Amino acid sequence: MSHTPTTAARDQDKPDAVNFSITPGQKRCIVVLLGVMLALRIWIAIAVPFTDTTESRYAEIARKMVETGDWITPQFDYGVPFWGKPPLHTWISAAGIKLFGANQFGARAFILLAAITLSLSLYRWLKREKGQAYALTGTLIMVSSGLYFLAAATVMTDFIMLSGTSLCMIAFWDSVHHPANKHRSGYLFFIGLAIGLLAKGPAAFVLAAIPIGGWVLWKNKWLETWKNLPWISGTLLMLALTLPWYVFAERKTPGFLEYFILGEHWHRFLDSGWKGDLYGNGHAHPRGTIWIYALVTFLPWTPFLLVPLLRFKKIIAAFRNDDREWSSYLLCWAASPMVFFTMASNILPTYVITGIPAMAFLSVELWCMTDTAHARPSAYSKRFFATSTVAFFAICATAFAIFTVNPDLIAKRSQVSLVAKTQQLREQSTEPPGNLYYWRKRFYSAEFYTQGRAKKLETDAELHAILNNGEQDFLAVRSSSLESLPADCLGRFKNRGTIGKMTLLQERPILKSITQQP
């Protein structure tokens, strides 16, 4: 990677290529690395089972949508609506399950496709605006940053929301800087808002409005913004794409809008003691923690982003001379989730994801601003770039080695191994096969891998009931909680071993036959 007074010929026609170029060998290396990362992400999507609780919960919600045929209201449990998020990510996962079956790849397939589409769209945008060298480098940093790589085929809301906000950012920039295509760009902007509203709700709208509004205010782009966006027809298009579902959802399960708007978008973020969460516990942290999350989730590229900041005066001067406002646009985009969530108390690391693409591109931009100050400018950028790239693959290789040597680590986070063991014992049994029950804890991965048949038992009475149902049932109990089982029930089961943190018990057939005597 180098910055020279003369750029490659193919990048000279770019209005703001900032003298950035890479050699043909470096280009080939980046392309190979991108291909390896894609293959690695596909393999992970196929081979790694769902873990509890987040991804398995959303995957099970999608599976229930396919099973029940209810495509309006996602279901937290059979007959229990899930009001926490809009259904776009559920629709996408459910479509994959419908096509590929109820397995981990099926639920992840179209989210992975969305990630590939978004990455290619951002690459094409960068190439048009900054040249191929810049685009390849920025794309590699983006797709290998920790949060982006993990979310790219994970069954959650975050990547679909990122797709919507990124479309907004691309389309808005194009509408202002390429007015010849302003109608197409303007409608794409409102389609991006619609994607965000169906993926995560009003929060996605705000996460697009903050960077755009801040940049418009900073660069005084009010006139271009007003003239180049189809505000009336675009808003009508956005409402036509989103409003019907919100109306149908409220009519089908009254109370949804009150919980979703006030609970999920007000109390969750501003009330650290909020007790109204229907689907879990709050994640209370000191205000401002979101900035730490941003640095952690951008690894291994965080040093690549921060080191140029040591030349603060040079960066400030470069921002002042930013004629096309590119650097300022990236800065507003990258900082927007941190600004929005700075005062929030209940937050997750994934909340920074909408700023990750801009953080990646801003990393390249900062090195472009500062590298020319060195006697040998390319040595520093090469060193940090190579170190971060090696770190990414070293982390992946280490994780692969750890889980290969110690597969029990996955068993502690997923019930797939326990479900497989249960199925094996069911096939070997001569008694009427029963169901799998969990003692006082719900595991969404178990529900997914048993097609919704795994159930939770809360009371002693429920446990006694399955002992008299005429079937040979299974009971999974946390190994540390075996003593919590009723004493008269424990002897009715045979210990089938420990899998992860759970002990699997199988009902003894001889005792079952005794209990069924008149």
Coordinates of C-alpha atoms in Angstrom, one line a residue:
M1 CA 0.0 0.0 0.0
S2 CA 1.5 3.4 -0.8
H3 CA 0.6 7.0 -1.4
T4 CA 2.5 8.6 -4.2
P5 CA 2.4 11.9 -6.1
T6 CA 1.1 10.0 -9.1
T7 CA -1.8 7.6 -8.9
A8 CA -2.5 4.6 -11.1
A9 CA -3.9 5.7 -14.5
R10 CA -7.2 4.0 -13.8
D11 CA -7.7 6.2 -10.7
Q12 CA -6.7 9.5 -12.2
D13 CA -10.2 10.3 -13.4
K14 CA -11.5 10.1 -9.9
P15 CA -12.3 13.6 -8.5
D16 CA -11.0 12.7 -5.0
A17 CA -8.6 9.8 -5.3
V18 CA -6.2 11.4 -2.8
N19 CA -3.2 9.9 -4.5
F20 CA -3.9 6.4 -3.3
S21 CA -2.6 3.5 -5.2
I22 CA -1.6 -0.2 -4.7
T23 CA 0.6 -2.4 -6.8
P24 CA -0.8 -5.1 -8.9
G25 CA 0.6 -7.7 -6.5
Q26 CA -1.0 -6.0 -3.6
K27 CA -4.3 -5.9 -5.5
R28 CA -4.1 -9.6 -6.2
C29 CA -3.3 -10.3 -2.5
I30 CA -6.4 -8.3 -1.3
V31 CA -8.7 -10.1 -3.8
V32 CA -7.4 -13.5 -2.6
L33 CA -7.9 -12.4 1.1
L34 CA -11.5 -11.3 0.3
G35 CA -12.1 -14.7 -1.3
V36 CA -10.7 -16.6 1.6
M37 CA -12.8 -14.5 4.1
L38 CA -16.0 -15.2 2.0
A39 CA -15.2 -19.0 2.0
L40 CA -14.6 -18.9 5.7
R41 CA -17.8 -17.0 6.4
I42 CA -19.8 -19.5 4.3
W43 CA -18.2 -22.4 6.1
I44 CA -19.0 -20.9 9.5
A45 CA -22.6 -20.3 8.4
I46 CA -22.9 -24.0 7.5
A47 CA -20.9 -25.7 10.2
V48 CA -21.3 -23.7 13.4
P49 CA -24.5 -24.5 15.3
F50 CA -26.8 -21.9 16.9
T51 CA -25.7 -20.8 20.4
D52 CA -28.0 -19.5 23.1
T53 CA -29.5 -17.1 23.5
T54 CA -29.7 -14.4 20.8
E55 CA -29.2 -16.1 17.5
S56 CA -31.0 -19.3 18.4
R57 CA -33.9 -17.2 19.7
Y58 CA -34.3 -15.3 16.4
A59 CA -33.8 -18.5 14.4
E60 CA -36.5 -20.2 16.4
I61 CA -38.9 -17.3 15.9
A62 CA -38.2 -17.6 12.1
R63 CA -38.8 -21.4 12.2
K64 CA -42.1 -20.9 14.0
M65 CA -43.1 -18.4 11.4
V66 CA -42.7 -21.1 8.7
E67 CA -44.3 -23.8 10.8
T68 CA -47.4 -21.7 11.7
G69 CA -47.7 -19.8 8.5
D70 CA -48.2 -16.6 10.4
W71 CA -46.1 -14.0 8.4
I72 CA -47.6 -11.0 10.2
T73 CA -46.7 -11.5 13.9
P74 CA -43.4 -13.2 14.8
Q75 CA -44.0 -15.5 17.8
F76 CA -41.8 -15.7 20.9
D77 CA -43.5 -18.9 21.8
Y78 CA -46.5 -20.7 20.2
G79 CA -49.4 -18.1 20.5
V80 CA -47.1 -15.5 22.2
P81 CA -46.4 -12.5 20.0
F82 CA -42.8 -11.2 19.7
W83 CA -43.1 -7.4 19.9
G84 CA -39.5 -6.6 20.3
K85 CA -38.6 -6.1 16.7
P86 CA -40.3 -5.7 13.3
P87 CA -40.3 -8.8 11.1
L88 CA -38.0 -8.1 8.1
H89 CA -35.0 -10.1 9.5
T90 CA -37.5 -12.9 10.5
W91 CA -39.0 -12.9 7.0
I92 CA -35.5 -13.2 5.5
S93 CA -34.5 -16.1 7.8
A94 CA -37.9 -17.8 7.4
A95 CA -37.5 -17.6 3.6
G96 CA -34.2 -19.4 3.9
I97 CA -35.7 -22.1 6.2
K98 CA -38.5 -22.5 3.7
L99 CA -36.0 -23.1 0.9
F100 CA -33.2 -24.9 2.6
G101 CA -34.9 -26.5 5.6
A102 CA -34.9 -25.9 9.3
N103 CA -31.1 -25.9 9.9
Q104 CA -28.5 -23.3 10.7
F105 CA -27.6 -22.6 7.1
G106 CA -31.2 -22.2 6.1
A107 CA -31.8 -19.6 8.7
R108 CA -28.5 -17.8 7.8
A109 CA -28.5 -18.1 4.0
F110 CA -30.3 -15.0 2.9
I111 CA -28.6 -12.9 5.7
L112 CA -25.3 -14.0 4.2
L113 CA -26.6 -13.1 0.7
A114 CA -27.6 -9.6 2.1
A115 CA -24.1 -9.2 3.5
I116 CA -22.5 -10.1 0.1
T117 CA -24.8 -7.7 -1.7
L118 CA -24.1 -4.9 0.7
S119 CA -20.3 -5.4 0.6
L120 CA -20.4 -5.4 -3.2
S121 CA -22.6 -2.2 -3.2
L122 CA -20.2 -0.4 -0.9
Y123 CA -17.2 -1.5 -3.0
R124 CA -18.8 -0.3 -6.2
W125 CA -19.6 3.0 -4.5
L126 CA -16.1 3.5 -3.2
K127 CA -14.6 2.5 -6.6
R128 CA -16.7 5.1 -8.3
E129 CA -15.9 7.8 -5.8
K130 CA -12.3 7.1 -4.9
G131 CA -10.8 4.5 -7.3
Q132 CA -10.2 0.8 -7.2
A133 CA -7.2 0.8 -4.9
Y134 CA -9.1 2.7 -2.2
A135 CA -12.2 0.6 -2.7
L136 CA -10.4 -2.7 -2.3
T137 CA -8.5 -1.6 0.8
G138 CA -11.6 -0.1 2.5
T139 CA -13.7 -3.2 1.7
L140 CA -11.1 -5.6 3.1
I141 CA -10.9 -3.6 6.3
M142 CA -14.7 -3.5 6.6
V143 CA -15.4 -7.2 6.0
S144 CA -12.7 -8.3 8.3
S145 CA -13.6 -6.1 11.2
G146 CA -14.8 -8.2 14.1
L147 CA -18.5 -7.1 14.3
Y148 CA -19.1 -6.9 10.5
F149 CA -17.6 -10.4 10.0
L150 CA -19.6 -12.0 12.8
A151 CA -22.9 -10.3 11.9
A152 CA -22.6 -11.0 8.2
A153 CA -24.4 -14.4 8.5
T154 CA -25.8 -14.2 12.0
V155 CA -29.5 -14.5 12.6
M156 CA -30.1 -11.1 14.2
T157 CA -31.7 -7.8 13.3
D158 CA -28.5 -5.8 13.1
F159 CA -27.2 -6.6 9.6
I160 CA -30.5 -6.0 7.9
M161 CA -30.7 -2.6 9.6
L162 CA -27.1 -1.9 8.5
S163 CA -28.2 -2.7 4.9
G164 CA -30.9 -0.1 5.2
T165 CA -28.9 2.7 6.8
S166 CA -26.0 2.1 4.4
L167 CA -28.3 2.3 1.4
C168 CA -29.5 5.7 2.9
M169 CA -26.0 7.0 3.2
I170 CA -24.9 5.9 -0.3
A171 CA -28.1 7.3 -1.9
F172 CA -28.0 10.6 0.0
W173 CA -24.4 11.2 -1.1
D174 CA -25.2 10.4 -4.7
S175 CA -28.3 12.7 -4.7
V176 CA -26.2 15.6 -3.5
H177 CA -23.0 15.0 -5.6
H178 CA -24.4 13.4 -8.7
P179 CA -27.6 15.4 -9.3
A180 CA -28.1 13.9 -12.8
N181 CA -29.2 10.7 -11.0
K182 CA -31.0 12.5 -8.1
H183 CA -34.4 10.9 -8.8
R184 CA -33.0 7.3 -8.7
S185 CA -30.8 8.1 -5.7
G186 CA -33.6 9.9 -3.9
Y187 CA -36.0 7.0 -4.1
L188 CA -33.3 4.6 -3.0
F189 CA -32.8 6.8 0.0
F190 CA -36.4 6.3 1.1
I191 CA -36.3 2.6 0.3
G192 CA -33.3 2.4 2.7
L193 CA -35.4 4.1 5.4
A194 CA -38.1 1.6 4.8
I195 CA -35.7 -1.3 5.2
G196 CA -34.5 0.2 8.5
L197 CA -38.1 0.7 9.8
L198 CA -39.0 -2.9 9.0
A199 CA -35.7 -4.2 10.4
K200 CA -35.4 -2.4 13.7
G201 CA -38.0 0.4 13.8
P202 CA -37.6 4.2 14.4
A203 CA -34.0 3.7 15.8
A204 CA -32.8 2.9 12.2
F205 CA -34.4 6.1 11.0
V206 CA -32.6 8.1 13.7
L207 CA -29.3 6.4 12.9
A208 CA -29.5 7.6 9.3
A209 CA -30.8 11.1 10.2
I210 CA -28.0 11.9 12.7
P211 CA -25.0 11.6 10.3
I212 CA -26.9 13.1 7.4
G213 CA -28.3 15.9 9.5
G214 CA -24.9 16.6 11.1
W215 CA -23.1 16.7 7.8
V216 CA -25.8 18.9 6.2
L217 CA -25.4 21.4 9.1
W218 CA -21.6 21.2 9.0
K219 CA -21.3 21.8 5.3
N220 CA -24.3 23.9 4.8
K221 CA -26.0 21.6 2.3
W222 CA -29.5 22.6 3.0
L223 CA -30.4 23.7 -0.5
E224 CA -29.0 20.6 -2.2
T225 CA -30.8 18.4 0.3
W226 CA -34.1 20.1 -0.2
K227 CA -33.9 20.2 -4.0
N228 CA -32.4 16.8 -4.8
L229 CA -34.6 14.5 -2.7
P230 CA -38.2 13.6 -3.6
W231 CA -39.5 14.4 -0.1
I232 CA -43.2 14.0 -0.8
S233 CA -43.3 11.1 -3.2
G234 CA -40.3 9.4 -1.4
T235 CA -42.1 9.7 1.9
L236 CA -45.2 8.2 0.4
L237 CA -43.1 5.3 -1.0
M238 CA -41.6 4.7 2.4
L239 CA -45.0 4.7 4.1
A240 CA -46.4 2.4 1.5
L241 CA -43.7 -0.1 2.2
T242 CA -43.8 0.0 6.0
L243 CA -47.1 1.3 7.3
P244 CA -49.3 -1.7 6.2
W245 CA -47.3 -4.1 8.4
Y246 CA -47.5 -1.8 11.4
V247 CA -51.2 -1.4 11.0
F248 CA -51.8 -5.2 10.6
A249 CA -49.5 -6.0 13.5
E250 CA -51.4 -3.7 15.9
R251 CA -54.8 -5.0 14.7
K252 CA -53.7 -8.6 15.1
T253 CA -52.1 -8.1 18.6
P254 CA -53.4 -4.9 20.2
G255 CA -50.8 -3.2 22.4
F256 CA -47.9 -3.9 20.1
L257 CA -47.3 -0.2 19.1
E258 CA -47.3 1.0 22.7
Y259 CA -44.8 -1.5 23.8
F260 CA -42.6 -1.3 20.7
I261 CA -42.5 2.5 20.5
L262 CA -42.4 3.5 24.1
G263 CA -40.8 0.4 25.7
E264 CA -38.2 -0.6 23.0
H265 CA -37.3 2.9 21.9
W266 CA -37.6 5.0 25.1
H267 CA -37.5 3.1 28.3
R268 CA -34.9 0.5 27.1
F269 CA -32.3 3.2 26.3
L270 CA -32.9 5.8 28.9
D271 CA -34.3 4.0 31.9
S272 CA -31.6 1.7 33.4
G273 CA -34.1 0.3 35.9
W274 CA -36.8 -0.5 33.3
K275 CA -38.6 -3.7 34.3
G276 CA -41.0 -3.9 31.3
D277 CA -38.8 -5.9 29.0
L278 CA -40.9 -8.9 27.9
Y279 CA -38.0 -10.9 26.4
G280 CA -35.0 -10.7 28.6
N281 CA -33.1 -8.5 31.0
G282 CA -31.7 -5.0 30.4
H283 CA -28.0 -4.6 29.7
A284 CA -27.3 -1.6 32.0
H285 CA -23.9 0.0 31.5
P286 CA -22.3 3.4 32.4
R287 CA -23.3 6.0 29.9
G288 CA -20.6 6.4 27.2
T289 CA -19.8 2.7 27.1
I290 CA -20.8 2.6 23.5
W291 CA -17.5 4.3 22.5
I292 CA -15.6 1.4 24.1
Y293 CA -17.8 -1.0 22.3
A294 CA -16.9 0.7 19.0
L295 CA -13.2 0.3 19.5
V296 CA -13.5 -3.3 20.6
T297 CA -15.9 -4.4 17.8
F298 CA -13.7 -2.8 15.1
L299 CA -10.8 -5.0 16.0
P300 CA -8.3 -6.0 14.6
W301 CA -8.4 -2.6 12.8
T302 CA -8.7 -0.3 15.8
P303 CA -5.0 0.5 15.9
F304 CA -5.1 1.2 12.1
L305 CA -7.8 3.7 12.8
L306 CA -6.3 5.4 15.9
V307 CA -2.6 5.7 15.0
P308 CA -3.1 8.4 12.4
L309 CA -4.9 10.5 15.0
L310 CA -1.5 11.1 16.6
R311 CA -0.9 13.6 13.8
F312 CA -3.9 15.6 14.9
K313 CA -2.9 18.9 13.4
K314 CA -2.3 17.4 10.0
I315 CA -5.7 15.7 10.1
I316 CA -7.5 18.9 11.1
A317 CA -5.8 20.7 8.1
A318 CA -6.9 18.0 5.8
F319 CA -10.5 18.2 6.9
R320 CA -10.5 21.9 6.3
N321 CA -9.2 21.3 2.7
D322 CA -11.8 18.6 2.1
D323 CA -13.3 20.2 -1.0
R324 CA -15.8 17.3 -1.8
E325 CA -16.7 16.9 1.9
W326 CA -15.8 13.2 1.7
S327 CA -13.9 13.0 4.9
S328 CA -16.5 14.9 6.9
Y329 CA -19.2 12.7 5.5
L330 CA -17.4 9.6 6.7
L331 CA -16.7 11.1 10.1
C332 CA -20.4 11.9 10.7
W333 CA -21.4 8.5 9.5
A334 CA -18.8 6.6 11.6
A335 CA -19.7 8.6 14.8
S336 CA -23.5 8.5 14.5
P337 CA -24.2 5.3 16.5
M338 CA -21.9 6.4 19.3
V339 CA -23.4 9.9 19.4
F340 CA -26.9 8.4 19.5
F341 CA -26.2 5.8 22.2
T342 CA -23.8 7.9 24.4
M343 CA -26.5 8.6 27.0
A344 CA -28.2 5.2 26.7
S345 CA -27.8 2.8 29.6
N346 CA -29.2 -0.4 28.2
I347 CA -26.9 -1.1 25.2
L348 CA -25.2 -4.0 23.4
P349 CA -22.0 -4.0 21.4
T350 CA -23.9 -4.6 18.2
Y351 CA -25.5 -1.2 18.4
V352 CA -22.3 0.3 16.8
I353 CA -22.7 -1.7 13.6
T354 CA -24.2 1.1 11.5
G355 CA -21.0 3.0 11.8
I356 CA -18.6 0.1 10.9
P357 CA -18.4 0.7 7.1
A358 CA -17.6 4.4 7.6
M359 CA -15.0 3.5 10.3
A360 CA -13.3 1.2 7.7
F361 CA -13.3 3.8 5.0
L362 CA -12.3 6.6 7.4
S363 CA -9.2 4.4 8.4
V364 CA -8.0 4.5 4.8
E365 CA -8.8 8.2 4.6
L366 CA -6.8 9.1 7.7
W367 CA -3.7 7.3 6.4
C368 CA -4.1 9.2 3.1
M369 CA -4.1 12.4 5.1
T370 CA -1.0 11.6 7.2
D371 CA 1.3 9.2 5.3
T372 CA 2.8 11.9 3.1
A373 CA 4.5 13.5 6.1
H374 CA 6.9 10.6 6.4
A375 CA 10.2 10.2 4.5
R376 CA 9.1 6.7 3.5
P377 CA 5.3 7.0 3.6
S378 CA 4.3 3.6 2.5
A379 CA 6.3 1.7 5.2
Y380 CA 4.0 2.8 8.0
S381 CA 0.8 2.0 6.2
K382 CA 2.1 -1.3 5.0
R383 CA 3.2 -2.3 8.5
F384 CA -0.1 -1.5 10.2
F385 CA -2.2 -2.9 7.4
A386 CA -0.3 -6.2 7.3
T387 CA -0.3 -6.5 11.1
S388 CA -4.1 -6.1 11.3
T389 CA -4.7 -8.5 8.4
V390 CA -2.5 -11.1 10.0
A391 CA -4.2 -10.5 13.3
F392 CA -7.6 -11.2 11.8
F393 CA -6.5 -14.6 10.4
A394 CA -4.6 -15.4 13.5
I395 CA -7.7 -14.9 15.6
C396 CA -9.8 -17.1 13.2
A397 CA -7.1 -19.8 13.2
T398 CA -6.9 -19.7 17.0
A399 CA -10.6 -19.9 17.4
F400 CA -10.8 -22.8 15.0
A401 CA -8.0 -24.7 16.8
I402 CA -9.6 -24.2 20.2
F403 CA -13.0 -25.4 19.2
T404 CA -11.5 -28.3 17.2
V405 CA -9.4 -29.5 20.2
N406 CA -12.2 -28.8 22.7
P407 CA -15.6 -29.2 21.1
D408 CA -17.2 -29.1 24.5
L409 CA -16.9 -25.3 24.3
I410 CA -19.7 -25.3 21.8
A411 CA -21.7 -27.8 23.8
K412 CA -21.7 -25.3 26.6
R413 CA -23.3 -22.6 24.5
S414 CA -25.6 -24.7 22.2
Q415 CA -27.9 -27.7 22.8
V416 CA -27.3 -29.2 19.4
S417 CA -25.1 -32.0 20.8
L418 CA -27.6 -32.8 23.6
V419 CA -30.4 -32.9 21.1
A420 CA -28.4 -35.3 18.9
K421 CA -27.7 -37.5 21.8
T422 CA -31.4 -37.6 22.7
Q423 CA -32.3 -38.6 19.2
Q424 CA -29.8 -41.4 19.3
L425 CA -31.2 -42.7 22.5
R426 CA -34.8 -42.4 21.2
E427 CA -33.8 -44.6 18.2
Q428 CA -32.3 -47.2 20.5
S429 CA -35.2 -47.4 22.9
T430 CA -37.9 -50.1 22.7
E431 CA -40.3 -48.0 24.8
P432 CA -42.7 -45.4 23.3
P433 CA -40.3 -42.4 22.6
G434 CA -41.0 -39.3 24.7
N435 CA -40.0 -35.7 24.4
L436 CA -37.1 -33.7 25.7
Y437 CA -37.8 -31.4 28.7
Y438 CA -35.6 -28.8 30.3
W439 CA -35.7 -28.2 34.1
R440 CA -36.5 -24.6 34.8
K441 CA -34.5 -23.0 31.9
R442 CA -35.5 -22.4 28.4
F443 CA -33.0 -23.1 25.6
Y444 CA -33.9 -21.7 22.2
S445 CA -31.3 -23.8 20.4
A446 CA -33.0 -26.9 21.8
E447 CA -36.3 -25.7 20.5
F448 CA -34.9 -25.0 17.1
Y449 CA -33.1 -28.3 16.7
T450 CA -36.1 -30.3 18.0
Q451 CA -38.5 -28.4 15.7
G452 CA -40.2 -26.9 18.7
R453 CA -40.7 -30.1 20.7
A454 CA -38.3 -29.3 23.6
K455 CA -40.3 -27.8 26.5
K456 CA -39.4 -26.2 29.8
L457 CA -40.7 -27.6 33.1
E458 CA -41.1 -25.1 35.9
T459 CA -42.8 -27.0 38.8
D460 CA -42.6 -30.3 40.6
A461 CA -46.2 -31.0 39.5
E462 CA -45.2 -30.7 35.8
L463 CA -42.3 -33.1 36.4
H464 CA -44.5 -35.6 38.0
A465 CA -46.9 -35.3 35.1
I466 CA -44.4 -36.4 32.5
L467 CA -43.5 -39.4 34.7
N468 CA -47.0 -40.7 34.2
N469 CA -47.7 -40.0 30.5
G470 CA -46.9 -43.4 29.2
E471 CA -43.8 -42.3 27.3
Q472 CA -40.0 -42.6 28.0
D473 CA -39.1 -38.9 28.3
F474 CA -35.8 -37.1 28.6
L475 CA -34.9 -34.5 31.1
A476 CA -32.0 -32.0 30.7
V477 CA -30.8 -30.4 33.9
R478 CA -27.9 -28.1 34.6
S479 CA -25.3 -30.3 36.3
S480 CA -25.0 -27.8 39.1
S481 CA -28.8 -28.0 39.7
L482 CA -29.4 -31.7 40.0
E483 CA -30.1 -31.4 43.7
S484 CA -33.1 -29.1 42.8
L485 CA -35.0 -32.1 41.4
P486 CA -37.6 -33.6 43.7
A487 CA -36.0 -36.5 45.6
D488 CA -38.8 -39.0 44.6
C489 CA -38.2 -38.2 40.9
L490 CA -34.4 -38.4 40.7
G491 CA -34.4 -42.1 41.1
R492 CA -36.8 -42.5 38.2
F493 CA -34.2 -41.4 35.7
K494 CA -31.0 -42.9 34.4
N495 CA -28.0 -40.6 34.0
R496 CA -27.0 -40.6 30.3
G497 CA -24.0 -38.3 30.7
T498 CA -22.9 -34.7 30.9
I499 CA -23.0 -32.6 27.7
G500 CA -21.6 -29.1 28.2
K501 CA -23.2 -27.7 31.3
M502 CA -26.1 -30.1 31.1
T503 CA -26.8 -33.5 32.5
L504 CA -29.1 -35.7 30.3
L505 CA -31.5 -38.0 32.1
Q506 CA -33.6 -40.7 30.5
E507 CA -36.7 -42.1 32.2
R508 CA -36.3 -45.7 33.4
P509 CA -38.8 -47.9 31.5
I510 CA -39.1 -50.5 34.3
L511 CA -40.1 -47.8 36.8
K512 CA -42.6 -46.3 34.3
S513 CA -44.3 -49.6 33.9
I514 CA -44.6 -50.0 37.7
T515 CA -46.2 -46.5 38.0
Q516 CA -48.8 -47.4 35.3
Q517 CA -50.1 -50.5 37.3
P518 CA -53.6 -50.0 38.6

